[in-house]
Backbone as a chain_set.jsonl record, in Angstrom:
{"seq": "MKLYGITGWKNSGKTGLVERIVTEICSRGHSVSTIKHAHHDADVDQPGRDSHRHRQAGAREVLLATPHRWALMHELRGAAEPPLPDLLAQMSPVDLILIEGCKTEPHPKIEAFRQANGRVPLAGQNATIRAVASDCAMPDVAVPIFDLNDTTAIADFILREVGL", "coords": {"N": [[127.287, 135.735, 103.783], [125.13, 135.225, 106.506], [123.223, 132.446, 107.676], [120.101, 131.375, 108.979], [117.583, 129.279, 110.247], [114.009, 128.88, 110.517], [111.908, 126.509, 111.595], [109.414, 123.908, 111.757], [106.291, 122.243, 112.487], [103.334, 122.382, 110.384], [101.211, 125.192, 110.899], [102.445, 126.03, 113.249], [103.338, 128.494, 113.908], [105.444, 129.57, 112.495], [105.644, 131.511, 110.339], [104.669, 133.923, 111.472], [106.569, 134.172, 113.497], [108.941, 134.46, 111.986], [108.334, 136.889, 110.718], [108.224, 138.663, 112.94], [110.864, 138.404, 113.894], [112.364, 139.359, 111.719], [111.539, 142.051, 111.712], [112.515, 142.845, 114.246], [115.345, 142.359, 114.056], [116.029, 143.94, 111.856], [115.412, 146.42, 112.968], [117.567, 146.776, 114.549], [119.523, 147.555, 112.877], [120.568, 145.733, 111.045], [120.759, 144.105, 107.842], [118.318, 142.058, 106.366], [117.164, 139.205, 104.647], [114.737, 136.881, 103.357], [113.909, 133.422, 102.819], [111.274, 131.478, 101.842], [110.2, 128.282, 102.042], [107.984, 126.08, 100.522], [105.986, 123.162, 100.555], [103.91, 122.774, 98.933], [102.111, 123.835, 95.97], [102.531, 127.175, 95.119], [101.644, 130.454, 94.143], [102.782, 133.562, 93.204], [101.869, 135.312, 91.457], [99.142, 136.883, 89.649], [96.264, 135.637, 88.048], [95.33, 136.77, 84.817], [96.819, 139.107, 84.907], [99.436, 140.886, 83.197], [102.04, 139.81, 83.531], [101.44, 137.239, 84.436], [100.169, 136.243, 82.192], [102.334, 136.188, 80.443], [103.881, 134.154, 81.617], [102.079, 132.002, 81.41], [102.084, 131.748, 78.691], [104.444, 130.494, 78.253], [106.943, 131.487, 78.977], [110.16, 131.154, 80.438], [111.372, 132.701, 82.421], [110.054, 135.536, 84.083], [110.373, 138.851, 84.624], [109.137, 141.206, 86.686], [108.841, 144.589, 86.913], [108.51, 147.539, 88.809], [108.027, 150.955, 89.946], [108.435, 150.579, 92.666], [109.305, 148.008, 93.369], [110.885, 144.938, 92.259], [110.341, 141.735, 90.817], [111.383, 138.477, 90.197], [110.231, 135.785, 88.492], [110.62, 132.405, 88.102], [109.986, 129.753, 86.101], [109.906, 126.309, 86.532], [109.179, 124.373, 84.729], [108.941, 121.546, 84.65], [111.481, 120.784, 85.44], [113.675, 119.742, 88.121], [113.187, 120.81, 91.518], [115.279, 123.44, 92.571], [118.272, 123.004, 94.564], [118.87, 124.263, 97.922], [121.435, 125.722, 98.094], [121.639, 126.686, 95.425], [119.436, 128.37, 95.278], [120.131, 130.242, 97.231], [122.279, 131.426, 95.955], [121.029, 133.125, 94.24], [120.301, 135.273, 95.728], [120.712, 138.656, 96.848], [123.525, 140.137, 98.552], [123.285, 140.272, 102.096], [123.16, 140.89, 105.672], [121.964, 138.766, 107.071], [120.2, 135.841, 106.229], [117.077, 134.58, 106.693], [115.547, 131.478, 106.804], [112.581, 129.996, 106.164], [111.176, 126.956, 106.81], [112.515, 124.126, 105.094], [113.406, 121.843, 106.618], [115.28, 119.701, 106.579], [117.701, 120.661, 105.717], [121.191, 121.645, 106.24], [121.699, 124.012, 107.759], [121.675, 125.978, 110.845], [118.829, 126.044, 113.092], [115.771, 127.342, 114.574], [113.082, 125.865, 116.185], [109.675, 126.393, 115.771], [107.021, 125.845, 117.915], [103.853, 124.63, 118.762], [101.73, 123.546, 121.24], [99.061, 122.818, 120.803], [99.006, 121.669, 118.291], [99.456, 118.998, 118.607], [101.633, 117.483, 117.876], [104.814, 115.808, 117.921], [107.778, 117.319, 119.154], [110.284, 118.479, 116.836], [112.841, 118.948, 117.644], [115.561, 117.233, 119.041], [115.217, 115.109, 117.385], [116.384, 116.19, 115.238], [119.418, 117.394, 114.628], [120.152, 119.922, 113.764], [118.501, 121.74, 114.907], [118.696, 124.25, 117.124], [117.384, 125.523, 119.158], [114.136, 125.991, 120.703], [111.144, 127.691, 120.092], [108.42, 128.092, 121.91], [104.965, 127.573, 122.943], [104.544, 126.38, 125.305], [105.741, 124.683, 128.286], [108.688, 122.689, 128.043], [110.111, 120.36, 129.324], [111.548, 118.033, 128.644], [113.129, 118.548, 126.478], [116.315, 119.096, 125.162], [117.553, 121.403, 124.196], [117.889, 125.044, 124.288], [114.901, 126.702, 125.392], [112.524, 129.006, 124.345], [109.999, 131.446, 125.002], [107.434, 131.513, 122.684], [106.56, 134.03, 121.94], [108.538, 135.771, 122.712], [110.202, 137.692, 121.155], [112.462, 139.392, 121.247], [114.371, 138.005, 122.842], [114.675, 135.706, 121.282], [115.678, 136.788, 118.876], [118.08, 137.875, 119.901], [119.384, 135.463, 120.54], [119.654, 134.226, 117.983], [121.286, 136.153, 116.66], [123.595, 136.006, 118.268], [124.3, 133.355, 117.743], [124.983, 133.441, 115.001], [127.003, 135.255, 114.994], [126.613, 138.042, 114.794]], "CA": [[125.97, 135.906, 104.38], [124.799, 134.295, 107.582], [121.942, 131.767, 107.49], [119.456, 130.782, 110.146], [116.29, 128.772, 109.853], [112.851, 128.725, 111.39], [111.239, 125.318, 111.114], [108.352, 123.425, 112.627], [105.141, 121.649, 111.819], [102.337, 123.308, 109.853], [100.436, 125.934, 111.898], [103.179, 126.141, 114.513], [103.688, 129.896, 114.149], [106.701, 129.89, 111.817], [105.601, 132.75, 109.562], [104.584, 135.044, 112.411], [107.862, 134.29, 114.171], [109.879, 135.048, 111.018], [107.961, 138.298, 110.555], [108.652, 139.417, 114.128], [112.332, 138.394, 113.967], [112.847, 140.284, 110.683], [111.314, 143.409, 112.219], [113.427, 143.085, 115.37], [116.748, 142.423, 113.633], [116.163, 145.15, 111.021], [115.389, 147.599, 113.846], [118.915, 146.875, 115.134], [120.436, 148.044, 111.847], [121.072, 144.67, 110.177], [119.964, 143.806, 106.651], [117.785, 140.694, 106.443], [116.317, 138.688, 103.581], [114.115, 135.621, 103.75], [113.495, 132.411, 101.861], [110.144, 130.698, 102.334], [110.044, 127.047, 101.294], [106.661, 125.47, 100.664], [105.881, 121.829, 99.944], [102.741, 122.807, 98.062], [102.195, 124.806, 94.896], [102.2, 128.546, 95.512], [101.807, 131.361, 93.017], [102.835, 134.959, 93.635], [101.334, 136.086, 90.348], [97.687, 136.904, 89.597], [95.681, 135.357, 86.733], [94.837, 137.942, 84.103], [97.844, 140.157, 84.858], [100.335, 140.707, 82.053], [103.133, 138.897, 83.884], [100.864, 135.895, 84.483], [99.94, 135.857, 80.799], [103.651, 135.849, 79.888], [104.237, 132.827, 82.146], [101.171, 131.019, 80.826], [102.48, 131.587, 77.292], [105.603, 129.603, 78.214], [108.215, 132.12, 79.341], [110.905, 130.492, 81.506], [111.465, 133.696, 83.486], [109.351, 136.797, 83.894], [110.796, 139.84, 85.601], [108.152, 142.272, 86.818], [109.494, 145.766, 87.493], [107.666, 148.696, 89.086], [108.81, 151.968, 90.654], [108.602, 150.248, 94.078], [109.949, 146.711, 93.576], [110.921, 144.044, 91.112], [110.236, 140.33, 91.196], [111.733, 137.548, 89.138], [109.56, 134.491, 88.61], [111.285, 131.41, 87.263], [109.182, 128.543, 85.949], [110.756, 125.119, 86.419], [108.754, 123.68, 83.513], [109.24, 120.121, 84.77], [112.814, 120.55, 86.013], [113.684, 119.497, 89.56], [113.317, 121.979, 92.395], [116.705, 123.677, 92.81], [118.701, 122.866, 95.951], [119.006, 125.514, 98.661], [122.58, 126.549, 97.682], [121.352, 127.37, 94.163], [118.516, 129.468, 95.587], [120.902, 131.264, 97.95], [123.127, 132.116, 94.976], [120.2, 134.13, 93.577], [120.016, 136.347, 96.682], [121.671, 139.748, 97.005], [124.183, 140.067, 99.864], [122.708, 140.89, 103.293], [123.785, 140.383, 106.889], [121.347, 137.525, 107.523], [119.061, 135.271, 105.513], [116.241, 133.679, 107.485], [114.943, 130.476, 105.938], [111.414, 129.359, 106.761], [111.011, 125.627, 106.229], [113.785, 123.429, 104.819], [113.732, 121.098, 107.84], [116.395, 118.756, 106.468], [118.933, 121.329, 105.289], [122.168, 121.62, 107.336], [121.881, 125.267, 108.494], [121.072, 125.959, 112.188], [117.416, 126.428, 113.095], [114.913, 127.375, 115.757], [111.795, 125.239, 115.915], [108.448, 126.988, 116.315], [106.239, 124.707, 118.404], [102.582, 124.895, 119.454], [101.216, 122.336, 121.877], [97.752, 122.489, 120.237], [99.165, 120.873, 117.073], [99.474, 117.588, 118.965], [102.769, 116.828, 117.227], [106.042, 115.63, 118.707], [108.775, 118.308, 118.725], [111.354, 118.041, 115.948], [114.089, 119.024, 118.424], [115.896, 115.917, 119.563], [115.279, 114.255, 116.197], [117.07, 116.954, 114.204], [120.566, 118.04, 115.292], [120.323, 121.319, 113.33], [117.628, 122.599, 115.721], [119.515, 124.737, 118.24], [116.506, 126.043, 120.204], [112.716, 125.886, 120.399], [110.27, 128.79, 120.501], [107.244, 127.289, 122.22], [103.886, 128.149, 123.746], [104.373, 125.543, 126.495], [106.974, 124.177, 128.894], [109.192, 121.495, 127.361], [111.206, 119.91, 130.184], [112.298, 116.913, 128.087], [113.889, 118.989, 125.316], [117.662, 119.415, 125.642], [118.06, 122.672, 123.666], [117.219, 126.179, 124.936], [113.487, 126.912, 125.099], [112.09, 130.398, 124.45], [108.579, 131.708, 124.808], [107.188, 131.76, 121.273], [106.322, 135.452, 121.727], [109.664, 136.578, 123.207], [110.966, 137.981, 119.943], [113.757, 139.989, 121.582], [115.289, 136.945, 123.282], [114.937, 134.83, 120.138], [116.58, 137.53, 117.988], [119.382, 137.889, 120.572], [119.949, 134.114, 120.399], [120.059, 134.044, 116.588], [122.418, 137.028, 116.376], [124.766, 135.407, 118.922], [124.633, 132.12, 117.025], [125.613, 133.728, 113.694], [128.115, 136.169, 115.188], [126.308, 139.438, 114.407]], "C": [[125.765, 134.828, 105.431], [123.411, 133.716, 107.312], [121.417, 131.28, 108.819], [118.048, 130.397, 109.738], [115.25, 128.824, 110.948], [112.081, 127.548, 110.803], [110.157, 124.907, 112.097], [107.232, 122.84, 111.795], [104.221, 122.745, 111.285], [101.525, 123.915, 111.0], [101.117, 126.019, 113.263], [103.577, 127.578, 114.832], [104.961, 130.336, 113.457], [106.666, 131.26, 111.138], [105.51, 133.974, 110.463], [105.893, 135.27, 113.134], [108.893, 134.906, 113.233], [109.596, 136.536, 110.865], [108.456, 139.147, 111.734], [110.174, 139.492, 114.226], [112.917, 139.349, 112.93], [112.698, 141.721, 111.175], [112.321, 143.755, 113.308], [114.867, 143.261, 114.902], [116.987, 143.626, 112.724], [116.19, 146.408, 111.874], [116.74, 147.808, 114.535], [119.957, 147.267, 114.094], [121.02, 146.98, 110.938], [120.168, 144.519, 108.957], [119.581, 142.324, 106.681], [116.987, 140.397, 105.182], [115.756, 137.357, 104.045], [113.927, 134.711, 102.544], [112.379, 131.639, 102.536], [110.031, 129.466, 101.455], [108.666, 126.474, 101.576], [106.672, 124.117, 99.963], [104.728, 121.763, 98.955], [102.961, 123.851, 96.969], [101.765, 126.174, 95.426], [102.462, 129.45, 94.307], [101.758, 132.789, 93.523], [102.223, 135.883, 92.585], [99.813, 135.964, 90.321], [97.186, 136.584, 88.188], [95.098, 136.633, 86.114], [95.841, 139.076, 84.013], [98.786, 139.86, 83.696], [101.438, 139.699, 82.355], [102.641, 137.444, 83.931], [100.634, 135.379, 83.066], [101.257, 135.475, 80.123], [104.062, 134.439, 80.335], [103.385, 131.746, 81.51], [101.518, 130.753, 79.356], [103.72, 130.714, 77.15], [106.928, 130.225, 78.581], [108.868, 131.37, 80.502], [111.052, 131.423, 82.698], [110.669, 134.929, 83.083], [109.828, 137.72, 85.014], [109.772, 140.968, 85.553], [108.831, 143.432, 87.532], [108.485, 146.894, 87.636], [108.544, 149.756, 89.747], [109.115, 151.595, 92.115], [109.318, 148.925, 94.338], [110.084, 145.992, 92.252], [110.883, 142.617, 91.636], [110.56, 139.477, 89.982], [111.047, 136.225, 89.419], [110.213, 133.55, 87.616], [110.441, 130.143, 87.26], [110.114, 127.349, 85.763], [110.404, 124.281, 85.188], [109.182, 122.216, 83.515], [110.611, 119.8, 85.324], [112.677, 120.339, 87.519], [113.772, 120.819, 90.327], [114.799, 122.197, 92.691], [117.052, 123.485, 94.287], [118.911, 124.242, 96.594], [120.245, 126.318, 98.258], [122.359, 127.29, 96.366], [120.403, 128.545, 94.379], [119.259, 130.598, 96.294], [121.778, 132.066, 96.999], [122.35, 133.202, 94.227], [119.978, 135.364, 94.441], [121.117, 137.411, 96.663], [122.288, 139.663, 98.396], [123.44, 140.873, 100.937], [123.448, 140.335, 104.499], [123.278, 138.989, 107.251], [120.227, 137.112, 106.579], [118.36, 134.318, 106.465], [115.51, 132.764, 106.518], [113.795, 129.819, 106.683], [111.168, 128.036, 106.045], [112.359, 124.954, 106.098], [114.287, 122.653, 106.034], [115.013, 120.279, 107.754], [117.701, 119.382, 106.011], [119.878, 121.497, 106.485], [122.345, 122.908, 108.134], [121.219, 125.166, 109.886], [119.658, 126.535, 112.159], [116.864, 126.584, 114.505], [113.603, 126.728, 115.337], [110.685, 126.053, 116.554], [107.544, 125.814, 116.692], [104.996, 125.199, 119.132], [102.03, 123.573, 119.96], [99.901, 121.875, 121.225], [97.849, 121.663, 118.953], [99.149, 119.375, 117.359], [100.599, 116.8, 118.323], [103.926, 116.702, 118.21], [107.039, 116.688, 118.237], [109.82, 117.691, 117.791], [112.7, 118.047, 116.67], [114.332, 117.663, 119.066], [115.988, 114.892, 118.441], [116.121, 114.898, 115.1], [118.177, 117.776, 114.871], [120.785, 119.481, 114.855], [119.431, 122.273, 114.108], [118.388, 122.96, 116.991], [118.696, 125.261, 119.399], [115.067, 125.841, 119.752], [112.023, 127.135, 120.921], [108.891, 128.165, 120.668], [106.202, 128.069, 123.016], [103.629, 127.323, 125.012], [105.738, 125.156, 127.059], [107.383, 122.892, 128.183], [110.373, 120.93, 128.148], [112.06, 118.785, 129.606], [113.13, 117.273, 126.862], [115.223, 119.553, 125.791], [118.246, 120.714, 125.102], [117.368, 123.821, 124.402], [115.776, 126.334, 124.456], [113.168, 128.391, 125.327], [110.578, 130.451, 124.368], [108.395, 132.105, 123.35], [107.009, 133.242, 120.964], [107.451, 136.351, 122.218], [110.638, 136.85, 122.063], [112.346, 138.53, 120.253], [114.766, 138.919, 121.973], [115.644, 136.009, 122.125], [115.897, 135.508, 119.169], [117.977, 137.608, 118.593], [120.112, 136.561, 120.362], [120.466, 133.901, 118.97], [121.288, 134.884, 116.269], [123.693, 136.539, 117.05], [125.244, 134.186, 118.145], [125.388, 132.407, 115.723], [126.762, 134.723, 113.801], [127.862, 137.593, 114.714], [125.993, 140.271, 115.641]], "O": [[126.173, 133.679, 105.261], [122.533, 134.401, 106.787], [122.176, 130.832, 109.679], [117.397, 131.107, 108.972], [115.564, 128.813, 112.138], [111.654, 127.589, 109.649], [110.016, 125.512, 113.159], [107.228, 122.93, 110.567], [104.324, 123.902, 111.693], [101.192, 123.222, 111.961], [100.453, 126.072, 114.298], [104.099, 127.849, 115.914], [105.512, 131.382, 113.8], [107.564, 132.077, 111.343], [106.209, 134.962, 110.235], [106.294, 136.411, 113.364], [109.645, 135.789, 113.645], [110.519, 137.35, 110.879], [109.034, 140.216, 111.54], [110.718, 140.531, 114.602], [113.866, 140.074, 113.228], [113.631, 142.516, 111.065], [112.912, 144.835, 113.292], [115.538, 144.21, 115.308], [118.035, 144.265, 112.811], [116.902, 147.36, 111.554], [117.019, 148.893, 115.043], [121.149, 147.306, 114.399], [121.891, 147.289, 110.125], [118.965, 144.772, 109.028], [120.404, 141.458, 106.977], [116.226, 141.239, 104.707], [116.243, 136.773, 105.013], [113.804, 135.169, 101.408], [112.524, 131.195, 103.675], [109.794, 129.582, 100.253], [108.237, 126.394, 102.727], [107.29, 123.953, 98.911], [104.597, 120.785, 98.219], [103.892, 124.652, 97.044], [100.744, 126.292, 96.104], [103.402, 129.222, 93.546], [100.804, 133.184, 94.195], [102.079, 137.085, 92.807], [99.257, 135.036, 90.909], [97.641, 137.201, 87.225], [94.468, 137.448, 86.788], [95.73, 139.925, 83.129], [98.913, 138.713, 83.268], [101.736, 138.834, 81.531], [103.352, 136.532, 83.51], [100.88, 134.207, 82.78], [101.293, 134.542, 79.321], [104.532, 133.637, 79.529], [103.895, 130.697, 81.115], [101.274, 129.661, 78.844], [104.022, 130.241, 76.054], [107.956, 129.552, 78.505], [108.182, 130.992, 81.453], [110.881, 131.007, 83.845], [110.617, 135.31, 81.914], [109.699, 137.403, 86.196], [109.568, 141.599, 84.516], [109.34, 143.267, 88.641], [107.71, 147.175, 86.722], [109.697, 149.477, 90.076], [109.965, 152.228, 92.74], [109.884, 148.736, 95.415], [109.48, 146.38, 91.252], [111.331, 142.33, 92.746], [110.07, 139.726, 88.88], [111.262, 135.617, 90.468], [110.341, 133.866, 86.433], [110.214, 129.538, 88.308], [111.011, 127.385, 84.921], [111.254, 123.557, 84.669], [109.712, 121.708, 82.527], [110.882, 118.645, 85.651], [111.67, 120.72, 88.115], [114.347, 121.8, 89.855], [115.506, 121.246, 93.025], [116.232, 123.766, 95.161], [119.103, 125.244, 95.906], [120.12, 127.531, 98.087], [122.841, 128.411, 96.206], [120.546, 129.59, 93.744], [119.043, 131.772, 95.994], [121.996, 133.258, 97.213], [122.955, 134.101, 93.642], [119.518, 136.392, 93.946], [122.295, 137.102, 96.485], [121.647, 139.171, 99.325], [123.025, 142.008, 100.703], [124.263, 139.421, 104.37], [124.051, 138.133, 107.683], [119.405, 137.936, 106.18], [118.961, 133.374, 106.978], [114.926, 133.219, 105.534], [114.0, 129.166, 107.706], [110.976, 128.001, 104.829], [113.253, 125.19, 106.911], [115.445, 122.786, 106.431], [115.751, 120.17, 108.733], [118.715, 118.688, 105.927], [119.421, 121.492, 107.628], [123.087, 122.902, 109.116], [120.308, 124.36, 110.079], [119.329, 127.386, 111.333], [117.398, 126.05, 115.477], [113.079, 127.011, 114.26], [110.744, 126.367, 117.743], [107.327, 124.904, 115.892], [105.071, 126.066, 120.002], [101.885, 122.611, 119.206], [99.658, 120.674, 121.109], [96.874, 121.021, 118.563], [98.864, 118.572, 116.47], [100.526, 115.574, 118.236], [103.99, 117.419, 119.208], [107.14, 116.936, 117.035], [110.191, 116.527, 117.942], [113.588, 117.255, 116.353], [113.406, 117.028, 119.57], [116.744, 113.925, 118.533], [116.523, 114.231, 114.147], [117.9, 118.736, 115.59], [121.534, 120.205, 115.51], [119.58, 123.489, 113.99], [118.685, 122.101, 117.822], [119.218, 125.436, 120.5], [114.801, 125.558, 118.584], [112.276, 127.582, 122.04], [108.265, 127.758, 119.689], [106.503, 129.07, 123.665], [102.633, 127.529, 125.705], [106.76, 125.289, 126.386], [106.533, 122.104, 127.769], [111.513, 121.01, 127.692], [113.197, 118.603, 130.04], [113.767, 116.403, 126.269], [115.269, 120.379, 126.703], [119.34, 121.1, 125.512], [116.362, 123.598, 125.075], [115.469, 126.128, 123.281], [113.501, 128.954, 126.369], [109.951, 129.6, 123.737], [109.133, 132.949, 122.84], [107.276, 133.671, 119.841], [107.334, 137.575, 122.148], [111.743, 136.308, 122.018], [113.313, 138.168, 119.583], [115.897, 138.927, 121.487], [116.788, 135.571, 122.008], [116.835, 134.873, 118.687], [118.964, 137.429, 117.879], [121.302, 136.537, 120.046], [121.594, 133.446, 118.78], [122.238, 134.38, 115.669], [124.771, 136.643, 116.465], [126.441, 134.008, 117.92], [126.33, 131.691, 115.384], [127.427, 135.007, 112.804], [128.789, 138.278, 114.279], [125.712, 141.464, 115.526]]}, "num_chains": 1, "name": "protein.A"}
């Protein structure tokens, strides 16, 4: 499986960019999965639902199955967050896995950048960032710069980078 990341500061447009790239690459006939890393607590389950009640009771894993999808929730119960390779081992084979977040992991990435955030670009400080998708000109950045909304060009770049 090929890996490519989308990284950037909070509110830089990462999720929207991932969504558009997934749509674009899938429309070209490739299979794509995603990993979303969050630094904060997030819950995909709903209080009061049976699966949530199972987790609250202490289950280590709860697999929810429906006629349309299944989801496996694994509670760490105080254990350390698993490293990215362990998470990738849980994924079914696809052509490309897009990883949102994981700034410090070694896979190649595109940085989503919005000038309004008032932050310094990560590109230049992080050698795994191969390009920037930005809403402004960035003459001092040494990697390719794409318009944040030019999904076709960004998808072309990623597919070239991973050899698909």
